mmCIF file of C-alpha atoms and ligand atoms in Angstrom:
data_model
loop_
_atom_site.group_PDB
_atom_site.id
_atom_site.type_symbol
_atom_site.label_atom_id
_atom_site.label_comp_id
_atom_site.label_asym_id
_atom_site.label_seq_id
_atom_site.Cartn_x
_atom_site.Cartn_y
_atom_site.Cartn_z
ATOM 1 C CA MET A 1 10.969 22.153 15.327
ATOM 2 C CA ALA A 2 7.439 21.110 14.509
ATOM 3 C CA GLN A 3 8.793 18.079 12.705
ATOM 4 C CA GLN A 4 10.892 17.125 15.742
ATOM 5 C CA ALA A 5 7.785 17.236 17.941
ATOM 6 C CA ASP A 6 6.001 15.010 15.414
ATOM 7 C CA THR A 7 8.751 12.388 15.279
ATOM 8 C CA LEU A 8 8.760 12.278 19.070
ATOM 9 C CA ARG A 9 4.994 11.865 19.168
ATOM 10 C CA ILE A 10 5.149 9.117 16.527
ATOM 11 C CA ALA A 11 7.911 7.325 18.453
ATOM 12 C CA ARG A 12 5.895 7.439 21.673
ATOM 13 C CA ALA A 13 2.650 6.320 20.032
ATOM 14 C CA GLU A 14 3.645 2.669 19.532
ATOM 15 C CA SER A 15 6.479 0.385 20.529
ATOM 16 C CA ALA A 16 8.515 -1.289 17.802
ATOM 17 C CA ASP A 17 6.923 -4.643 18.664
ATOM 18 C CA ALA A 18 3.416 -3.221 18.352
ATOM 19 C CA LEU A 19 4.255 -1.741 14.947
ATOM 20 C CA LEU A 20 5.668 -5.054 13.716
ATOM 21 C CA ALA A 21 2.973 -7.392 15.089
ATOM 22 C CA PRO A 22 0.709 -7.181 11.985
ATOM 23 C CA LEU A 23 3.696 -7.902 9.728
ATOM 24 C CA PHE A 24 4.522 -11.071 11.664
ATOM 25 C CA PHE A 25 0.930 -12.257 11.831
ATOM 26 C CA LEU A 26 0.075 -11.639 8.170
ATOM 27 C CA SER A 27 3.253 -13.303 6.895
ATOM 28 C CA SER A 28 3.027 -16.328 9.208
ATOM 29 C CA ASP A 29 2.770 -19.813 7.672
ATOM 30 C CA ALA A 30 -0.765 -20.086 9.078
ATOM 31 C CA LEU A 31 -1.964 -17.573 6.481
ATOM 32 C CA ARG A 32 -0.488 -19.653 3.643
ATOM 33 C CA GLY A 33 0.506 -16.765 1.418
ATOM 34 C CA ARG A 34 -2.852 -14.913 1.478
ATOM 35 C CA LEU A 35 -4.006 -16.095 -1.945
ATOM 36 C CA ILE A 36 -7.369 -14.810 -3.200
ATOM 37 C CA GLY A 37 -10.162 -17.372 -3.021
ATOM 38 C CA THR A 38 -8.690 -19.159 0.029
ATOM 39 C CA PRO A 39 -9.995 -19.158 3.620
ATOM 40 C CA GLU A 40 -6.635 -17.792 4.777
ATOM 41 C CA ILE A 41 -7.007 -14.483 2.951
ATOM 42 C CA ASP A 42 -10.344 -14.027 4.726
ATOM 43 C CA THR A 43 -8.504 -14.571 8.001
ATOM 44 C CA ALA A 44 -6.114 -11.806 6.936
ATOM 45 C CA ALA A 45 -9.019 -9.501 6.046
ATOM 46 C CA GLY A 46 -10.730 -10.228 9.373
ATOM 47 C CA TYR A 47 -7.527 -9.439 11.221
ATOM 48 C CA ILE A 48 -7.099 -6.089 9.424
ATOM 49 C CA ALA A 49 -10.743 -5.191 10.103
ATOM 50 C CA SER A 50 -10.293 -6.007 13.789
ATOM 51 C CA GLN A 51 -7.183 -3.816 13.896
ATOM 52 C CA PHE A 52 -9.142 -0.918 12.389
ATOM 53 C CA LYS A 53 -11.957 -1.483 14.844
ATOM 54 C CA ARG A 54 -9.674 -1.707 17.860
ATOM 55 C CA ALA A 55 -7.893 1.468 16.724
ATOM 56 C CA GLY A 56 -11.234 3.292 16.713
ATOM 57 C CA ALA A 57 -11.168 4.039 12.980
ATOM 58 C CA LYS A 58 -14.654 4.566 11.549
ATOM 59 C CA MET A 59 -16.537 2.386 9.072
ATOM 60 C CA VAL A 60 -16.976 4.032 5.682
ATOM 61 C CA PRO A 61 -20.673 4.708 4.885
ATOM 62 C CA GLY A 62 -21.813 2.332 2.150
ATOM 63 C CA ALA A 63 -19.258 -0.322 3.091
ATOM 64 C CA ASP A 64 -20.217 -3.670 4.617
ATOM 65 C CA GLY A 65 -18.741 -2.955 8.045
ATOM 66 C CA TYR A 66 -15.034 -2.592 7.342
ATOM 67 C CA TYR A 67 -15.312 -4.475 4.035
ATOM 68 C CA GLN A 68 -15.977 -3.652 0.432
ATOM 69 C CA ASN A 69 -17.207 -7.038 -0.797
ATOM 70 C CA PHE A 70 -17.394 -7.876 -4.467
ATOM 71 C CA SER A 71 -17.312 -10.791 -6.855
ATOM 72 C CA TYR A 72 -14.758 -11.016 -9.634
ATOM 73 C CA GLN A 73 -15.030 -13.090 -12.762
ATOM 74 C CA PHE A 74 -11.707 -13.776 -14.459
ATOM 75 C CA GLN A 75 -12.134 -13.633 -18.202
ATOM 76 C CA ARG A 76 -9.304 -15.928 -19.155
ATOM 77 C CA LEU A 77 -6.783 -18.160 -17.507
ATOM 78 C CA SER A 78 -3.817 -16.105 -18.698
ATOM 79 C CA GLN A 79 -5.119 -13.277 -16.545
ATOM 80 C CA VAL A 80 -4.497 -15.327 -13.437
ATOM 81 C CA VAL A 81 -1.549 -17.451 -14.439
ATOM 82 C CA ARG A 82 1.283 -15.002 -14.300
ATOM 83 C CA MET A 83 3.691 -17.365 -12.670
ATOM 84 C CA GLU A 84 4.152 -21.059 -12.274
ATOM 85 C CA PRO A 85 3.875 -23.219 -10.238
ATOM 86 C CA GLN A 86 0.442 -22.263 -8.953
ATOM 87 C CA LEU A 87 -1.298 -23.163 -12.164
ATOM 88 C CA PHE A 88 -3.437 -25.833 -10.541
ATOM 89 C CA GLU A 89 -4.767 -23.614 -7.782
ATOM 90 C CA ARG A 90 -5.435 -20.776 -10.183
ATOM 91 C CA VAL A 91 -7.599 -22.832 -12.539
ATOM 92 C CA SER A 92 -10.345 -22.577 -9.930
ATOM 93 C CA PHE A 93 -10.432 -18.794 -10.458
ATOM 94 C CA ILE A 94 -12.339 -19.279 -13.658
ATOM 95 C CA ARG A 95 -15.370 -19.464 -11.376
ATOM 96 C CA PRO A 96 -16.484 -16.131 -9.836
ATOM 97 C CA THR A 97 -14.208 -15.314 -6.919
ATOM 98 C CA ARG A 98 -15.423 -13.521 -3.777
ATOM 99 C CA LEU A 99 -13.039 -10.705 -2.874
ATOM 100 C CA LYS A 100 -12.874 -7.986 -0.237
ATOM 101 C CA ASN A 101 -11.056 -4.729 0.248
ATOM 102 C CA VAL A 102 -10.759 -3.687 3.899
ATOM 103 C CA LEU A 103 -11.203 -0.008 4.682
ATOM 104 C CA ALA A 104 -11.799 2.580 7.423
ATOM 105 C CA TYR A 105 -11.404 6.302 7.904
ATOM 106 C CA VAL A 106 -10.755 9.099 10.343
ATOM 107 C CA SER A 107 -12.212 12.622 10.032
ATOM 108 C CA GLY A 108 -9.881 15.573 9.620
ATOM 109 C CA THR A 109 -9.807 18.455 12.091
ATOM 110 C CA ASP A 110 -9.984 21.388 9.661
ATOM 111 C CA PRO A 111 -13.578 22.549 9.005
ATOM 112 C CA VAL A 112 -12.881 23.025 5.283
ATOM 113 C CA LEU A 113 -10.055 20.593 4.467
ATOM 114 C CA CYS A 114 -11.815 17.720 6.267
ATOM 115 C CA ARG A 115 -13.977 17.301 3.160
ATOM 116 C CA GLN A 116 -10.854 16.170 1.330
ATOM 117 C CA TYR A 117 -9.374 12.702 1.837
ATOM 118 C CA ILE A 118 -5.868 11.351 1.706
ATOM 119 C CA VAL A 119 -5.859 7.630 0.902
ATOM 120 C CA LEU A 120 -3.265 5.454 2.640
ATOM 121 C CA SER A 121 -3.314 2.146 0.802
ATOM 122 C CA ALA A 122 -1.508 -1.199 0.614
ATOM 123 C CA HIS A 123 -2.460 -4.563 -0.861
ATOM 124 C CA TYR A 124 -2.715 -7.354 1.700
ATOM 125 C CA ASP A 125 -2.992 -10.326 -0.677
ATOM 126 C CA HIS A 126 -0.087 -12.417 -1.947
ATOM 127 C CA ILE A 127 0.504 -15.440 -4.178
ATOM 128 C CA GLY A 128 -0.240 -18.451 -1.975
ATOM 129 C CA VAL A 129 1.624 -21.757 -1.891
ATOM 130 C CA ALA A 130 3.804 -23.521 -4.469
ATOM 131 C CA ASP A 131 2.675 -26.925 -5.764
ATOM 132 C CA SER A 132 5.939 -28.474 -4.618
ATOM 133 C CA ALA A 133 8.625 -27.354 -2.189
ATOM 134 C CA LEU A 134 11.375 -25.066 -3.410
ATOM 135 C CA PHE A 135 14.895 -24.886 -2.004
ATOM 136 C CA GLU A 136 15.763 -21.302 -1.127
ATOM 137 C CA ASN A 137 17.880 -19.518 1.428
ATOM 138 C CA GLY A 138 19.107 -22.817 2.871
ATOM 139 C CA LYS A 139 15.767 -24.560 3.361
ATOM 140 C CA ARG A 140 12.890 -26.282 1.663
ATOM 141 C CA ASP A 141 9.682 -24.286 1.732
ATOM 142 C CA SER A 142 6.503 -23.948 -0.279
ATOM 143 C CA ILE A 143 4.708 -20.965 1.313
ATOM 144 C CA PHE A 144 5.040 -17.556 -0.262
ATOM 145 C CA ASN A 145 4.811 -15.631 3.010
ATOM 146 C CA GLY A 146 4.993 -12.186 1.432
ATOM 147 C CA ALA A 147 6.510 -10.460 4.456
ATOM 148 C CA ARG A 148 7.972 -7.572 2.464
ATOM 149 C CA ASP A 149 5.328 -7.922 -0.293
ATOM 150 C CA ASN A 150 3.168 -6.695 1.279
ATOM 151 C CA ALA A 151 2.575 -7.607 4.922
ATOM 152 C CA ALA A 152 5.006 -4.761 5.694
ATOM 153 C CA GLY A 153 2.919 -2.261 3.732
ATOM 154 C CA THR A 154 -0.277 -3.498 5.374
ATOM 155 C CA ALA A 155 1.381 -3.077 8.777
ATOM 156 C CA ALA A 156 2.259 0.512 7.823
ATOM 157 C CA VAL A 157 -1.372 1.306 6.957
ATOM 158 C CA ILE A 158 -2.618 -0.305 10.189
ATOM 159 C CA ALA A 159 -0.044 1.696 12.201
ATOM 160 C CA ALA A 160 -1.121 4.879 10.411
ATOM 161 C CA ALA A 161 -4.766 4.170 11.303
ATOM 162 C CA ARG A 162 -3.891 3.721 14.972
ATOM 163 C CA TYR A 163 -1.846 6.909 14.978
ATOM 164 C CA PHE A 164 -4.241 9.162 13.076
ATOM 165 C CA VAL A 165 -7.267 8.159 15.147
ATOM 166 C CA ARG A 166 -5.429 9.568 18.152
ATOM 167 C CA HIS A 167 -3.798 12.457 16.302
ATOM 168 C CA PRO A 168 -6.035 13.362 13.358
ATOM 169 C CA PRO A 169 -4.538 15.656 10.714
ATOM 170 C CA ARG A 170 -6.375 18.518 8.986
ATOM 171 C CA ARG A 171 -7.649 16.428 6.075
ATOM 172 C CA SER A 172 -9.608 13.211 6.525
ATOM 173 C CA VAL A 173 -7.702 9.973 5.994
ATOM 174 C CA LEU A 174 -9.054 6.854 4.291
ATOM 175 C CA PHE A 175 -7.178 3.612 5.012
ATOM 176 C CA ILE A 176 -7.570 0.901 2.373
ATOM 177 C CA CYS A 177 -6.069 -2.584 2.291
ATOM 178 C CA TYR A 178 -6.640 -3.932 -1.197
ATOM 179 C CA THR A 179 -7.149 -7.496 -2.346
ATOM 180 C CA GLY A 180 -6.172 -9.066 -5.681
ATOM 181 C CA GLU A 181 -3.174 -6.852 -6.443
ATOM 182 C CA GLU A 182 -1.092 -9.820 -7.530
ATOM 183 C CA GLU A 183 -3.615 -10.866 -10.192
ATOM 184 C CA GLY A 184 -3.613 -7.398 -11.742
ATOM 185 C CA LEU A 185 -4.603 -4.607 -9.316
ATOM 186 C CA ILE A 186 -8.126 -6.025 -9.037
ATOM 187 C CA GLY A 187 -9.077 -4.625 -5.613
ATOM 188 C CA SER A 188 -7.794 -1.118 -6.269
ATOM 189 C CA ASN A 189 -9.437 -0.984 -9.680
ATOM 190 C CA TYR A 190 -12.692 -2.080 -8.124
ATOM 191 C CA PHE A 191 -12.444 0.657 -5.518
ATOM 192 C CA ALA A 192 -11.566 3.278 -8.158
ATOM 193 C CA THR A 193 -14.637 2.350 -10.192
ATOM 194 C CA HIS A 194 -16.890 1.893 -7.119
ATOM 195 C CA PRO A 195 -15.443 4.541 -4.779
ATOM 196 C CA LEU A 196 -17.208 4.757 -1.425
ATOM 197 C CA VAL A 197 -15.944 8.338 -1.145
ATOM 198 C CA PRO A 198 -16.439 10.440 -4.321
ATOM 199 C CA LEU A 199 -13.136 10.361 -6.234
ATOM 200 C CA GLU A 200 -13.012 14.151 -6.505
ATOM 201 C CA HIS A 201 -12.870 14.287 -2.696
ATOM 202 C CA ILE A 202 -9.797 12.062 -2.690
ATOM 203 C CA VAL A 203 -6.867 14.407 -3.246
ATOM 204 C CA TYR A 204 -3.919 12.058 -2.763
ATOM 205 C CA ASP A 205 -2.996 8.396 -2.436
ATOM 206 C CA LEU A 206 0.213 7.367 -0.708
ATOM 207 C CA ASN A 207 0.285 3.686 -1.604
ATOM 208 C CA VAL A 208 2.733 1.232 0.001
ATOM 209 C CA ASP A 209 4.100 -1.836 -1.741
ATOM 210 C CA ASN A 210 7.407 -3.695 -1.679
ATOM 211 C CA ALA A 211 9.452 -6.157 -3.682
ATOM 212 C CA SER A 212 12.349 -6.212 -1.222
ATOM 213 C CA TYR A 213 15.155 -3.907 -0.080
ATOM 214 C CA ASN A 214 18.905 -3.809 -0.542
ATOM 215 C CA THR A 215 19.661 -0.707 1.520
ATOM 216 C CA THR A 216 18.494 0.367 4.959
ATOM 217 C CA GLU A 217 19.638 3.932 4.363
ATOM 218 C CA ALA A 218 16.852 4.937 2.014
ATOM 219 C CA ILE A 219 13.186 4.802 1.081
ATOM 220 C CA CYS A 220 12.059 4.539 -2.538
ATOM 221 C CA ILE A 221 9.059 6.516 -3.681
ATOM 222 C CA PHE A 222 7.985 5.594 -7.190
ATOM 223 C CA GLY A 223 6.625 8.861 -8.556
ATOM 224 C CA ARG A 224 8.347 10.927 -5.861
ATOM 225 C CA ASP A 225 9.155 13.859 -8.123
ATOM 226 C CA ARG A 226 5.900 13.628 -10.071
ATOM 227 C CA THR A 227 3.672 15.330 -7.490
ATOM 228 C CA SER A 228 3.712 18.603 -5.549
ATOM 229 C CA GLU A 229 4.454 16.708 -2.305
ATOM 230 C CA ASP A 230 8.067 15.879 -3.190
ATOM 231 C CA SER A 231 9.638 18.262 -0.675
ATOM 232 C CA ILE A 232 7.308 17.081 2.127
ATOM 233 C CA MET A 233 8.243 13.475 1.345
ATOM 234 C CA GLN A 234 11.960 14.217 1.277
ATOM 235 C CA ARG A 235 11.726 16.114 4.563
ATOM 236 C CA ALA A 236 9.964 13.180 6.263
ATOM 237 C CA CYS A 237 12.739 10.815 5.123
ATOM 238 C CA ARG A 238 15.450 13.205 6.296
ATOM 239 C CA ALA A 239 13.819 13.356 9.747
ATOM 240 C CA TYR A 240 14.660 9.648 10.068
ATOM 241 C CA GLY A 241 18.096 9.934 8.476
ATOM 242 C CA LEU A 242 16.870 8.261 5.294
ATOM 243 C CA GLU A 243 17.406 9.256 1.708
ATOM 244 C CA ALA A 244 14.286 9.570 -0.485
ATOM 245 C CA LEU A 245 15.028 7.790 -3.755
ATOM 246 C CA GLU A 246 12.980 7.698 -6.947
ATOM 247 C CA ASP A 247 12.680 4.491 -8.996
ATOM 248 C CA PRO A 248 16.322 3.308 -9.132
ATOM 249 C CA THR A 249 15.723 1.412 -12.379
ATOM 250 C CA GLY A 250 14.719 4.634 -14.134
ATOM 251 C CA GLY A 251 11.433 3.102 -15.226
ATOM 252 C CA ALA A 252 12.972 -0.104 -16.640
ATOM 253 C CA GLU A 253 10.991 -2.235 -14.175
ATOM 254 C CA SER A 254 7.847 -0.052 -14.467
ATOM 255 C CA LEU A 255 7.728 0.216 -10.690
ATOM 256 C CA PHE A 256 5.353 3.179 -10.771
ATOM 257 C CA GLU A 257 2.909 1.338 -13.027
ATOM 258 C CA ARG A 258 3.042 -2.016 -11.250
ATOM 259 C CA SER A 259 1.160 -1.305 -8.041
ATOM 260 C CA ASP A 260 -2.238 -0.128 -6.823
ATOM 261 C CA ASN A 261 -1.312 3.580 -6.956
ATOM 262 C CA VAL A 262 -2.024 3.428 -10.687
ATOM 263 C CA SER A 263 -5.700 2.585 -10.157
ATOM 264 C CA LEU A 264 -6.351 6.043 -8.681
ATOM 265 C CA ALA A 265 -3.618 7.826 -10.695
ATOM 266 C CA LYS A 266 -5.345 6.999 -13.963
ATOM 267 C CA TRP A 267 -8.390 8.932 -12.773
ATOM 268 C CA GLY A 268 -6.163 11.912 -11.931
ATOM 269 C CA VAL A 269 -5.476 11.413 -8.214
ATOM 270 C CA PRO A 270 -1.799 12.168 -7.431
ATOM 271 C CA ALA A 271 -0.598 8.739 -6.310
ATOM 272 C CA PRO A 272 2.965 7.520 -5.822
ATOM 273 C CA THR A 273 4.058 4.235 -4.220
ATOM 274 C CA TYR A 274 6.159 4.253 -1.044
ATOM 275 C CA SER A 275 8.572 1.342 -0.909
ATOM 276 C CA MET A 276 11.581 -0.066 0.936
ATOM 277 C CA GLY A 277 15.024 1.110 -0.142
ATOM 278 C CA MET A 278 16.386 -0.219 -3.409
ATOM 279 C CA THR A 279 19.537 1.080 -5.053
ATOM 280 C CA ASP A 280 19.032 -1.177 -8.051
ATOM 281 C CA TRP A 281 16.925 -4.188 -9.073
ATOM 282 C CA ASP A 282 19.776 -6.579 -8.269
ATOM 283 C CA ASP A 283 20.046 -10.212 -7.127
ATOM 284 C CA GLY A 284 19.246 -9.155 -3.564
ATOM 285 C CA ILE A 285 15.809 -8.062 -4.795
ATOM 286 C CA THR A 286 15.275 -10.858 -7.311
ATOM 287 C CA ASN A 287 16.046 -13.496 -4.680
ATOM 288 C CA ARG A 288 13.216 -12.262 -2.451
ATOM 289 C CA TYR A 289 10.632 -10.924 -4.842
ATOM 290 C CA HIS A 290 7.820 -13.483 -5.179
ATOM 291 C CA ARG A 291 10.043 -16.128 -3.576
ATOM 292 C CA VAL A 292 9.257 -18.428 -0.665
ATOM 293 C CA SER A 293 12.177 -16.784 1.170
ATOM 294 C CA ASP A 294 10.247 -13.509 1.552
ATOM 295 C CA GLU A 295 9.772 -14.233 5.255
ATOM 296 C CA ALA A 296 9.690 -12.019 8.333
ATOM 297 C CA ASP A 297 12.256 -13.913 10.414
ATOM 298 C CA ASP A 298 15.333 -12.306 8.855
ATOM 299 C CA ILE A 299 13.862 -8.895 8.121
ATOM 300 C CA ASP A 300 15.733 -5.868 9.544
ATOM 301 C CA LYS A 301 13.315 -4.899 12.306
ATOM 302 C CA ASP A 302 14.892 -1.526 13.079
ATOM 303 C CA TYR A 303 14.647 -0.580 9.437
ATOM 304 C CA VAL A 304 11.014 -1.671 9.102
ATOM 305 C CA VAL A 305 10.092 0.312 12.215
ATOM 306 C CA LYS A 306 11.751 3.374 10.660
ATOM 307 C CA PHE A 307 10.000 2.611 7.373
ATOM 308 C CA ILE A 308 6.597 2.640 9.130
ATOM 309 C CA ARG A 309 7.268 5.753 11.205
ATOM 310 C CA THR A 310 8.555 7.671 8.176
ATOM 311 C CA TYR A 311 5.386 6.690 6.329
ATOM 312 C CA ILE A 312 3.227 8.122 9.116
ATOM 313 C CA LEU A 313 5.195 11.380 9.227
ATOM 314 C CA MET A 314 5.011 11.705 5.445
ATOM 315 C CA ALA A 315 1.263 11.042 5.397
ATOM 316 C CA GLN A 316 0.755 13.638 8.079
ATOM 317 C CA GLY A 317 2.701 16.232 6.099
ATOM 318 C CA ILE A 318 0.555 15.623 3.024
ATOM 319 C CA ALA A 319 -2.718 15.512 4.991
ATOM 320 C CA ASP A 320 -1.829 18.857 6.636
ATOM 321 C CA ASP A 321 -0.546 20.560 3.481
ATOM 322 C CA PRO A 322 -2.693 23.715 3.071
ATOM 323 C CA LYS A 323 -2.410 23.452 -0.726
ATOM 324 C CA GLN A 324 -4.266 20.747 -2.616
ATOM 325 C CA PRO A 325 -1.708 18.240 -3.945
ATOM 326 C CA ARG A 326 -1.281 18.074 -7.708
ATOM 327 C CA TRP A 327 0.796 16.405 -10.373
ATOM 328 C CA ALA A 328 4.024 18.114 -11.394
ATOM 329 C CA ARG A 329 3.722 20.513 -14.317
ATOM 330 C CA GLY A 330 3.500 18.709 -17.615
ATOM 331 C CA ASP A 331 3.042 15.276 -16.034
ATOM 332 C CA PHE A 332 1.196 12.664 -18.066
ATOM 333 C CA PHE A 333 -1.641 12.636 -15.500
ATOM 334 C CA GLU A 334 -2.017 16.417 -15.241
ATOM 335 C CA GLU A 335 -5.007 16.662 -17.573
ATOM 336 C CA PHE A 336 -6.748 13.782 -15.783
ATOM 337 C CA TRP A 337 -6.257 15.790 -12.577
ATOM 338 C CA GLU A 338 -7.826 18.881 -14.179
ATOM 339 C CA THR A 339 -10.833 16.842 -15.274
ATOM 340 C CA LEU A 340 -11.315 15.079 -11.943
ATOM 341 C CA TYR A 341 -11.142 18.186 -9.760
ATOM 342 C CA HIS A 342 -12.592 20.647 -12.329
ATOM 343 C CA ARG A 343 -9.498 22.770 -12.012
ATOM 344 C CA SER A 344 -7.032 24.312 -14.383
ATOM 345 C CA ALA A 345 -3.452 23.252 -13.711
ATOM 346 C CA LYS A 346 -2.115 26.402 -15.391
HETATM 347 ZN ZN1 ZN B 1 3.171 -6.110 -3.831
#
């Protein structure tokens, strides 16, 4: 019953169009693929900050407004050149690059649990523009719009911020849009090593990132069964008629290790990645992942709306969970968890 009331409240909070607006803006051609070091990624960051501000989410003490600014010095070219054909543009990264994470928070309602934070994170950067046009999906194009990867995830975090400001859960919630994920989780690693909230106060990270999707009947959660929140996550999916899948490749694509969740996980914070439905890493995924055809115009809007609302419901369940989240018994990260929170997992 309680869950039904929540889904109704989430549905009434925002129209489908309002939920999708950040996805369409961030993946528009004007933002030219949100590559680090370009003016367009700063436009993206400014937009996210303005969304946080308009929502009424608070600035994190110690941040520069809604930004965590830092400078990053790439050590070698191979660190930035992970895929052709952007070699030329990436050579400039050998100089120090100015980067920014965008973040905000909302205080929890419980007098004790409000000292603990749930992080809702997504990277907002992508891989820019190809040197020459590519022919994909029936047209010539050179902009890697990154609608699924990861304008959709950024839209989910923005929607969560709007919702939780109006309906705060028991724990506090920290919203972080990371930069530099595509060059090797740079923004999330910077946050993890320069956390503006002490790491031991961060008890969970529900990260969002996407390659693409090949089913609209499911959500994938990489690391779903590795934390104590599995049943809460499955229940949230069921409320929207969605199946909650683990990594369908069984670890072959290292989907758990490939996104920003790992930056906090390696310090002990339970941190899975929430992702669009994938039954396998097939051609449907390959043909969109880091391709110029990852555009918003042919995305399944009803599915993305469900994807965002499920994310909010799931985050609420975790933020309200009376028990502190933990890694599953015997998990690789369990001893890091014990160290971080000064607790025995036994
Ligand atoms: Zn991504």
